[in-house]
mmCIF file of C-alpha atoms and ligand atoms in Angstrom:
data_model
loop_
_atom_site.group_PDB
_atom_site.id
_atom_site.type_symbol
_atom_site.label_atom_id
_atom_site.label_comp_id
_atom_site.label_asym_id
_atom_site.label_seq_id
_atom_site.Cartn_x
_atom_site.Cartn_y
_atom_site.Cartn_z
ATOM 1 C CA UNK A 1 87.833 -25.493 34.077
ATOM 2 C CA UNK A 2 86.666 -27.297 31.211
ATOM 3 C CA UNK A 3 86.451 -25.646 28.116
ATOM 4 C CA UNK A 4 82.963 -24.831 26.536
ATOM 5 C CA UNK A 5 81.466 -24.987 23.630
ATOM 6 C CA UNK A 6 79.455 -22.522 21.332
ATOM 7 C CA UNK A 7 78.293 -24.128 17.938
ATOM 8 C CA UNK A 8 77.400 -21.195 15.783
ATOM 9 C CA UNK A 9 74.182 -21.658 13.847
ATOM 10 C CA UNK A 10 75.614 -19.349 11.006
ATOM 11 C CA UNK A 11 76.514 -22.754 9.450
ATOM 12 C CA UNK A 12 72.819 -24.348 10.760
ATOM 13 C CA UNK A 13 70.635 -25.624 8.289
ATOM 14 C CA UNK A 14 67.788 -22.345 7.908
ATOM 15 C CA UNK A 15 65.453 -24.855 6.781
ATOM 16 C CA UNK A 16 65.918 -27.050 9.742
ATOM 17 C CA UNK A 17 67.082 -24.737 12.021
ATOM 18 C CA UNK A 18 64.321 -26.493 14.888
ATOM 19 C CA UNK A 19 65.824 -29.577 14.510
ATOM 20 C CA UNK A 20 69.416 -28.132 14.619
ATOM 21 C CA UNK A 21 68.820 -26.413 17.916
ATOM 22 C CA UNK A 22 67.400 -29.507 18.816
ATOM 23 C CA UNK A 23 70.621 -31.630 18.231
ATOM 24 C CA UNK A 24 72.495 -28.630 20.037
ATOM 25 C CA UNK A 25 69.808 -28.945 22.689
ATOM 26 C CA UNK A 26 70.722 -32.722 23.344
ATOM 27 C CA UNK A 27 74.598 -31.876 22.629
ATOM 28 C CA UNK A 28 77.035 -31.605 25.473
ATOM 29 C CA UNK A 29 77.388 -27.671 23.902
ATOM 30 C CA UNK A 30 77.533 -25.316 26.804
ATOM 31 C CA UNK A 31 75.910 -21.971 24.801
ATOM 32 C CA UNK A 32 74.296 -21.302 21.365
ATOM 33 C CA UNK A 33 76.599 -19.007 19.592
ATOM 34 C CA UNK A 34 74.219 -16.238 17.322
ATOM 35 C CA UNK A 35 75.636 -14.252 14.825
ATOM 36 C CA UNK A 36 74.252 -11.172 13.981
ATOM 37 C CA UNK A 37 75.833 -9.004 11.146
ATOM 38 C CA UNK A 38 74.367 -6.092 9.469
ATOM 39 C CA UNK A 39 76.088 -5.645 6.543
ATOM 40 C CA UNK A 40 78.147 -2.561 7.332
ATOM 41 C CA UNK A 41 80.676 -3.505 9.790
ATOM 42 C CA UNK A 42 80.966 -7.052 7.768
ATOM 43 C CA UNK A 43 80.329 -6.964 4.219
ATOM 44 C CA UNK A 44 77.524 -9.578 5.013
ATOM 45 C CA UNK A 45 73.907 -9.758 6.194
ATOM 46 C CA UNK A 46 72.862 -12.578 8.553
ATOM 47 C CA UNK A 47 69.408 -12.755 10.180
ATOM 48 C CA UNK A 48 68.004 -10.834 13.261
ATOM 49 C CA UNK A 49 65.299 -10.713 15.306
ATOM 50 C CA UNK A 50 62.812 -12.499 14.510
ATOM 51 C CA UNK A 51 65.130 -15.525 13.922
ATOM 52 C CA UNK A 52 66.517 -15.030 16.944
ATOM 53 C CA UNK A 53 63.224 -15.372 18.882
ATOM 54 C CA UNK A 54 61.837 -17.862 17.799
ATOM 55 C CA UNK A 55 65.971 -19.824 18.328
ATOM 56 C CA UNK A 56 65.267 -18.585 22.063
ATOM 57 C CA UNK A 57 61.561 -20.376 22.191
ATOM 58 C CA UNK A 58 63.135 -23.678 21.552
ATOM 59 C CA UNK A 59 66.711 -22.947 22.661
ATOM 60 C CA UNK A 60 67.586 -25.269 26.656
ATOM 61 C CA UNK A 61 71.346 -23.420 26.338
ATOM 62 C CA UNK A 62 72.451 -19.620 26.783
ATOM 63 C CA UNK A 63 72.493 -17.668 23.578
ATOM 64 C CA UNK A 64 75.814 -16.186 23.413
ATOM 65 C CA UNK A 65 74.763 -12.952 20.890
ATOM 66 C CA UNK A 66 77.731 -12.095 18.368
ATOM 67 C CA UNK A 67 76.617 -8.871 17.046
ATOM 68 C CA UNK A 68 78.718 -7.558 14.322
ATOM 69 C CA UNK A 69 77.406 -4.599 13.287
ATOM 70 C CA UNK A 70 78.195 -0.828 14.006
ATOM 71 C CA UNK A 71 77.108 1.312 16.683
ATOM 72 C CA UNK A 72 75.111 -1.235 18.837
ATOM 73 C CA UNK A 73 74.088 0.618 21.353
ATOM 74 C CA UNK A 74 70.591 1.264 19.601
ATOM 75 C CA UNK A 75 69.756 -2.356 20.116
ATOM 76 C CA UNK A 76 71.272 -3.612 23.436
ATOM 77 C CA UNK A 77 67.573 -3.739 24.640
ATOM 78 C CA UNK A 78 66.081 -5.346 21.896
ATOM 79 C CA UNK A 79 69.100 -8.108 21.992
ATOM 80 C CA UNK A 80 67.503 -8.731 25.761
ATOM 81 C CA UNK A 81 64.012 -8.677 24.723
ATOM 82 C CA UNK A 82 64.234 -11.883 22.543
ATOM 83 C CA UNK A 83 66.209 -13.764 25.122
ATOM 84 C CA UNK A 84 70.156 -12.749 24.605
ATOM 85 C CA UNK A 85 71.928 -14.166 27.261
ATOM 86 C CA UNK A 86 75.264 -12.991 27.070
ATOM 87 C CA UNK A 87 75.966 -9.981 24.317
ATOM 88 C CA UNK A 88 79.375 -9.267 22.541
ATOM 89 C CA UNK A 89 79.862 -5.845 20.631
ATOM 90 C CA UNK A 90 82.799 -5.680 19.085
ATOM 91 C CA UNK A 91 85.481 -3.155 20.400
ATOM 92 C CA UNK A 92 85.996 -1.479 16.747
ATOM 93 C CA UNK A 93 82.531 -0.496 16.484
ATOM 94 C CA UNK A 94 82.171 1.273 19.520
ATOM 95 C CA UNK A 95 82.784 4.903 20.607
ATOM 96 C CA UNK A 96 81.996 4.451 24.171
ATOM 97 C CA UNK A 97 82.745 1.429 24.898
ATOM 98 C CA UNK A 98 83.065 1.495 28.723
ATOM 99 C CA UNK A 99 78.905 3.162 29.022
ATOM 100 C CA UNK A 100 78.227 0.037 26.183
ATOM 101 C CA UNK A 101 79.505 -2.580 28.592
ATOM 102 C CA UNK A 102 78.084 -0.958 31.267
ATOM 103 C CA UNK A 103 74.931 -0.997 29.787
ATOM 104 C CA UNK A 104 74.330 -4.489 28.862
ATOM 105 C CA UNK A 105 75.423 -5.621 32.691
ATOM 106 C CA UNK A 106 72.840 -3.030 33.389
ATOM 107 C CA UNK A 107 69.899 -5.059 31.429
ATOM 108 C CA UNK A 108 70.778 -8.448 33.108
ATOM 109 C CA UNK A 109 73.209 -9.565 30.262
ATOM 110 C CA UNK A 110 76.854 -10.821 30.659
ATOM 111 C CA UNK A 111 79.155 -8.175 28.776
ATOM 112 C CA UNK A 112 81.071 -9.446 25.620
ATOM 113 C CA UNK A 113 83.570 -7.232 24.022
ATOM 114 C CA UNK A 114 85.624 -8.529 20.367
ATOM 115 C CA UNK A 115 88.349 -7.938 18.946
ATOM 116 C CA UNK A 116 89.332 -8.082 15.226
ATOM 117 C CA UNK A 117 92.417 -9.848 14.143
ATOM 118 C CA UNK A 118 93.998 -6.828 13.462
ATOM 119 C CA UNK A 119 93.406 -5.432 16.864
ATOM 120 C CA UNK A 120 95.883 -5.709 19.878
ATOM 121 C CA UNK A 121 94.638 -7.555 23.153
ATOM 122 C CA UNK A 122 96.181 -4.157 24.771
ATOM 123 C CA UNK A 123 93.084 -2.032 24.103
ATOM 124 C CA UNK A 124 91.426 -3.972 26.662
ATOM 125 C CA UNK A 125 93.736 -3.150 29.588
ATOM 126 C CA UNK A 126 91.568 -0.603 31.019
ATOM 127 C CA UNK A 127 87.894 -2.201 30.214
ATOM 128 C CA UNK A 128 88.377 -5.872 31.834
ATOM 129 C CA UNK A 129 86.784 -5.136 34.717
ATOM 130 C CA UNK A 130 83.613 -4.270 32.976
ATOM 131 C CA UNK A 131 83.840 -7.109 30.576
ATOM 132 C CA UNK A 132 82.274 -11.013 31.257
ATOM 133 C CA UNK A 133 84.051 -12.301 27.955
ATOM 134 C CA UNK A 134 86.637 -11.300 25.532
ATOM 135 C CA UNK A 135 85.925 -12.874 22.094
ATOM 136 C CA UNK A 136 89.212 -13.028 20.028
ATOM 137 C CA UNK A 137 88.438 -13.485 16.221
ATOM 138 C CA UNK A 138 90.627 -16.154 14.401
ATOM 139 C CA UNK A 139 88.840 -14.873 11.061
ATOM 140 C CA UNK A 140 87.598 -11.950 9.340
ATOM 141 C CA UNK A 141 84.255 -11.282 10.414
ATOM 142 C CA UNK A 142 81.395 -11.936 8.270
ATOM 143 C CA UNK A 143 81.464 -15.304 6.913
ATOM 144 C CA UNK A 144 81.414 -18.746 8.287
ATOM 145 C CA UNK A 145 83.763 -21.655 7.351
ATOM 146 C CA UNK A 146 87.556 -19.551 6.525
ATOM 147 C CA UNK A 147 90.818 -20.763 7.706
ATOM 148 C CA UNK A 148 91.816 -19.999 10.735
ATOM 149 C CA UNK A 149 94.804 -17.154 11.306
ATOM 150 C CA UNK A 150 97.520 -18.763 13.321
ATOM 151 C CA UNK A 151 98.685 -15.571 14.826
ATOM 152 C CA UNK A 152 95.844 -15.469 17.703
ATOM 153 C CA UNK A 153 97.590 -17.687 19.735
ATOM 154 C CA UNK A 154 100.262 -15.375 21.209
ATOM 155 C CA UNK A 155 96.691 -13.205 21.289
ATOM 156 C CA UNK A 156 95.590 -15.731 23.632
ATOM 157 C CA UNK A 157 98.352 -16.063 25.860
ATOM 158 C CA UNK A 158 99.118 -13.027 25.910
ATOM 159 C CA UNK A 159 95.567 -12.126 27.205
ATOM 160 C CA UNK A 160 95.152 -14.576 29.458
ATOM 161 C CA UNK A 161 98.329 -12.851 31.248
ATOM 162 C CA UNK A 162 96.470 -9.260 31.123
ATOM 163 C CA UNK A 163 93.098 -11.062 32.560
ATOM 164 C CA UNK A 164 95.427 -12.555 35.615
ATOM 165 C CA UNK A 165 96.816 -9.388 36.162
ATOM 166 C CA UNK A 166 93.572 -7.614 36.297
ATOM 167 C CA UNK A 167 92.463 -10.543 38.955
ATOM 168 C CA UNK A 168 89.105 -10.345 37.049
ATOM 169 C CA UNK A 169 87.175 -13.283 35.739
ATOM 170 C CA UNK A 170 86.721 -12.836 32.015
ATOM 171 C CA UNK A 171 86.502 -15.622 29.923
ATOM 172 C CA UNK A 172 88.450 -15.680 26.423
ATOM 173 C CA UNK A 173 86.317 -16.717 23.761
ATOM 174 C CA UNK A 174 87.878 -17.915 20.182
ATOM 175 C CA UNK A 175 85.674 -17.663 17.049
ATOM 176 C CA UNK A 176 86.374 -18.574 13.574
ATOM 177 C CA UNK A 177 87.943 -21.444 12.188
ATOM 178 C CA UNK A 178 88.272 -23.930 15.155
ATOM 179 C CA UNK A 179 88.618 -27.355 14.365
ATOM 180 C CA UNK A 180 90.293 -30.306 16.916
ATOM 181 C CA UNK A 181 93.340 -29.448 15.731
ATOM 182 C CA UNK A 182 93.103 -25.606 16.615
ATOM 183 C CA UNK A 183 90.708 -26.168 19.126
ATOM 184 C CA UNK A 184 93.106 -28.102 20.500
ATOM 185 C CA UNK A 185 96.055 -25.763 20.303
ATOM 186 C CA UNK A 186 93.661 -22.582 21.586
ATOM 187 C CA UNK A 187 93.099 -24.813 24.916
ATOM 188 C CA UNK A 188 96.912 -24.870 25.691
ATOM 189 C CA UNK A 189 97.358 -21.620 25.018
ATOM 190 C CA UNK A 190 94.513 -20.465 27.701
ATOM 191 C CA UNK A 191 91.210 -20.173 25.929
ATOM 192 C CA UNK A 192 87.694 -21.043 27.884
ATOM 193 C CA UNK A 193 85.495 -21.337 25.032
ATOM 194 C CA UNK A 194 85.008 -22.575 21.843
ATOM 195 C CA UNK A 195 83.081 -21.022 18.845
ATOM 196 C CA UNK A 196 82.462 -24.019 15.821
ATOM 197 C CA UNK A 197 80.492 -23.162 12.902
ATOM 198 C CA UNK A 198 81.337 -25.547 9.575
ATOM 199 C CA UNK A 199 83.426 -28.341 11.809
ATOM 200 C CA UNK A 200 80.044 -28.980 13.682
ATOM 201 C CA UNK A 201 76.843 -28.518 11.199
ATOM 202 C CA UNK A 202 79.265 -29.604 8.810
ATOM 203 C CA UNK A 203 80.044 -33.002 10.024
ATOM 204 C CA UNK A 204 78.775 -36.161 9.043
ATOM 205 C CA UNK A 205 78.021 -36.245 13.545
ATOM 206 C CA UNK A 206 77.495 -33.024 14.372
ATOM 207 C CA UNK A 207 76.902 -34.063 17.811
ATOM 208 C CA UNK A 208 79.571 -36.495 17.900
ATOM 209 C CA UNK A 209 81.666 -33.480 17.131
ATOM 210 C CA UNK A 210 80.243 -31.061 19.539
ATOM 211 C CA UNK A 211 81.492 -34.106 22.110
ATOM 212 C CA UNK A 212 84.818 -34.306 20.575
ATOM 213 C CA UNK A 213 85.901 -30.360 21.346
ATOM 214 C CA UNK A 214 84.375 -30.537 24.742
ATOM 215 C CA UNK A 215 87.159 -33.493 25.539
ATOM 216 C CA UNK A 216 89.579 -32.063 23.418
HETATM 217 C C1 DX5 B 301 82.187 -15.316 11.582
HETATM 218 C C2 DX5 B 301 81.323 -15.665 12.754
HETATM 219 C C3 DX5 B 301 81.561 -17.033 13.281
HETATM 220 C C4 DX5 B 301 81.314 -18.153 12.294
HETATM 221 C C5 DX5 B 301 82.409 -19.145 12.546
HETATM 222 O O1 DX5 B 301 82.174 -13.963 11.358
HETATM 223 O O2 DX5 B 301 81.529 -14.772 13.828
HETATM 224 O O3 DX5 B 301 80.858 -17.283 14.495
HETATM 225 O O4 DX5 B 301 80.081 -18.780 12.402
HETATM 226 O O5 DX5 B 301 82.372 -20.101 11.559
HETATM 227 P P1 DX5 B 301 83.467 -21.243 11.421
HETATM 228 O O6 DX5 B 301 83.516 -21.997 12.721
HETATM 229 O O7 DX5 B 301 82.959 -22.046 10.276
HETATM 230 O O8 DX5 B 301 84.786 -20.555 11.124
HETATM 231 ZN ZN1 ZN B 302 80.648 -15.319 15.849
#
């Protein structure tokens, strides 16, 4: 499969951010990657959901909702009411995490479960089978544009082993820090998609660029 691609509008223009999803629109991008951070489980605050309504009015791509922020489960069905597509919780803000998953297959979403840097690919072995997507962080959460943490490679593979062993079809997501070069290097290793913040609102093409990690 060919990988996709998620450009994250964390590094969007806020005062174009019509126009933005527009170029993303007319992009070969295969989702619209939303970050949502409260300001507790990331030291930051990013926008919610009004923002994200009005992304989904204009948006012709899934939005793949990131939420960082703690105990989600009072929101799943708000996340669905202004047009998530897919939603990822992140695995060290959960108690429950198996009812969480659950849940958001329950309201018509595809189930997303991340993992910090810090935290092993192993915690998963017993929750693939409820989960649509694994998103692997190659950065601290919370801010857009660090450099990337080499380390999630053998993260990668080593997932991508677990996943085949589970004979499930979860896809392994990569977030923070992907560039060609690492993009490049995450593809080998057995990743299906591709987060870009900075690399693709940053450059001088950003839909040029958007092309470029698709044929990586
Ligand atoms: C970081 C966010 C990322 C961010 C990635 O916490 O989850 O999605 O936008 O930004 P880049 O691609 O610039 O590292
Ligand atoms: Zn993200």
């Amino acid at each position: 499969m060919k990988q996709l691609i998620a450009p994250s509008i964390l590094s969007a223009d806020f005062l174009n951010l019509g126009r933005d999803i527009e170029m993303v629109n007319k992009s070969e991008a295969d989702w619209i990657h939303v970050d949502v951070m409260d300001g507790m489980f990331v030291p930051n605050i990013s926008f919610g959901f009004p923002i994200i309504k009005q992304v989904n009015a204009i948006a012709e791509k899934p939005l793949d909702v990131h939420l960082m922020i703690n105990d989600p489960d009072r929101y799943l069905q708000d996340f669905k009411s202004v047009g998530a597509d897919l939603l990822t919780v992140h695995y060290e803000a959960c108690n429950h995490l198996h009812r969480t998953l659950s849940r958001i297959r329950e309201l018509g979403m595809k189930s997303g479960v991340s993992l910090n840097p810090h935290t092993p690919v192993s915690v998963l072995e017993d929750i693939l089978d409820q989960t649509d997507l694994v998103l692997l962080m190659s950065v601290n959460p919370g801010f857009g544009g660090q450099k990337f943490i080499p380390q999630i490679i053998k993260k990668v593979e080593k997932l991508k082993k677990m996943i085949k062993e589970a004979g499930t079809s979860t896809l392994i997501e990569i977030d923070g820090g992907v560039n060609y070069e690492t993009g490049k290097q995450l593809i080998d290793a057995g990743a299906d998609v591709l987060v870009a913040g900075s690399f693709v609102f940053g450059a001088d093409d950003p839909q040029a660029t958007i092309k470029g990690l698709k044929d990586l």
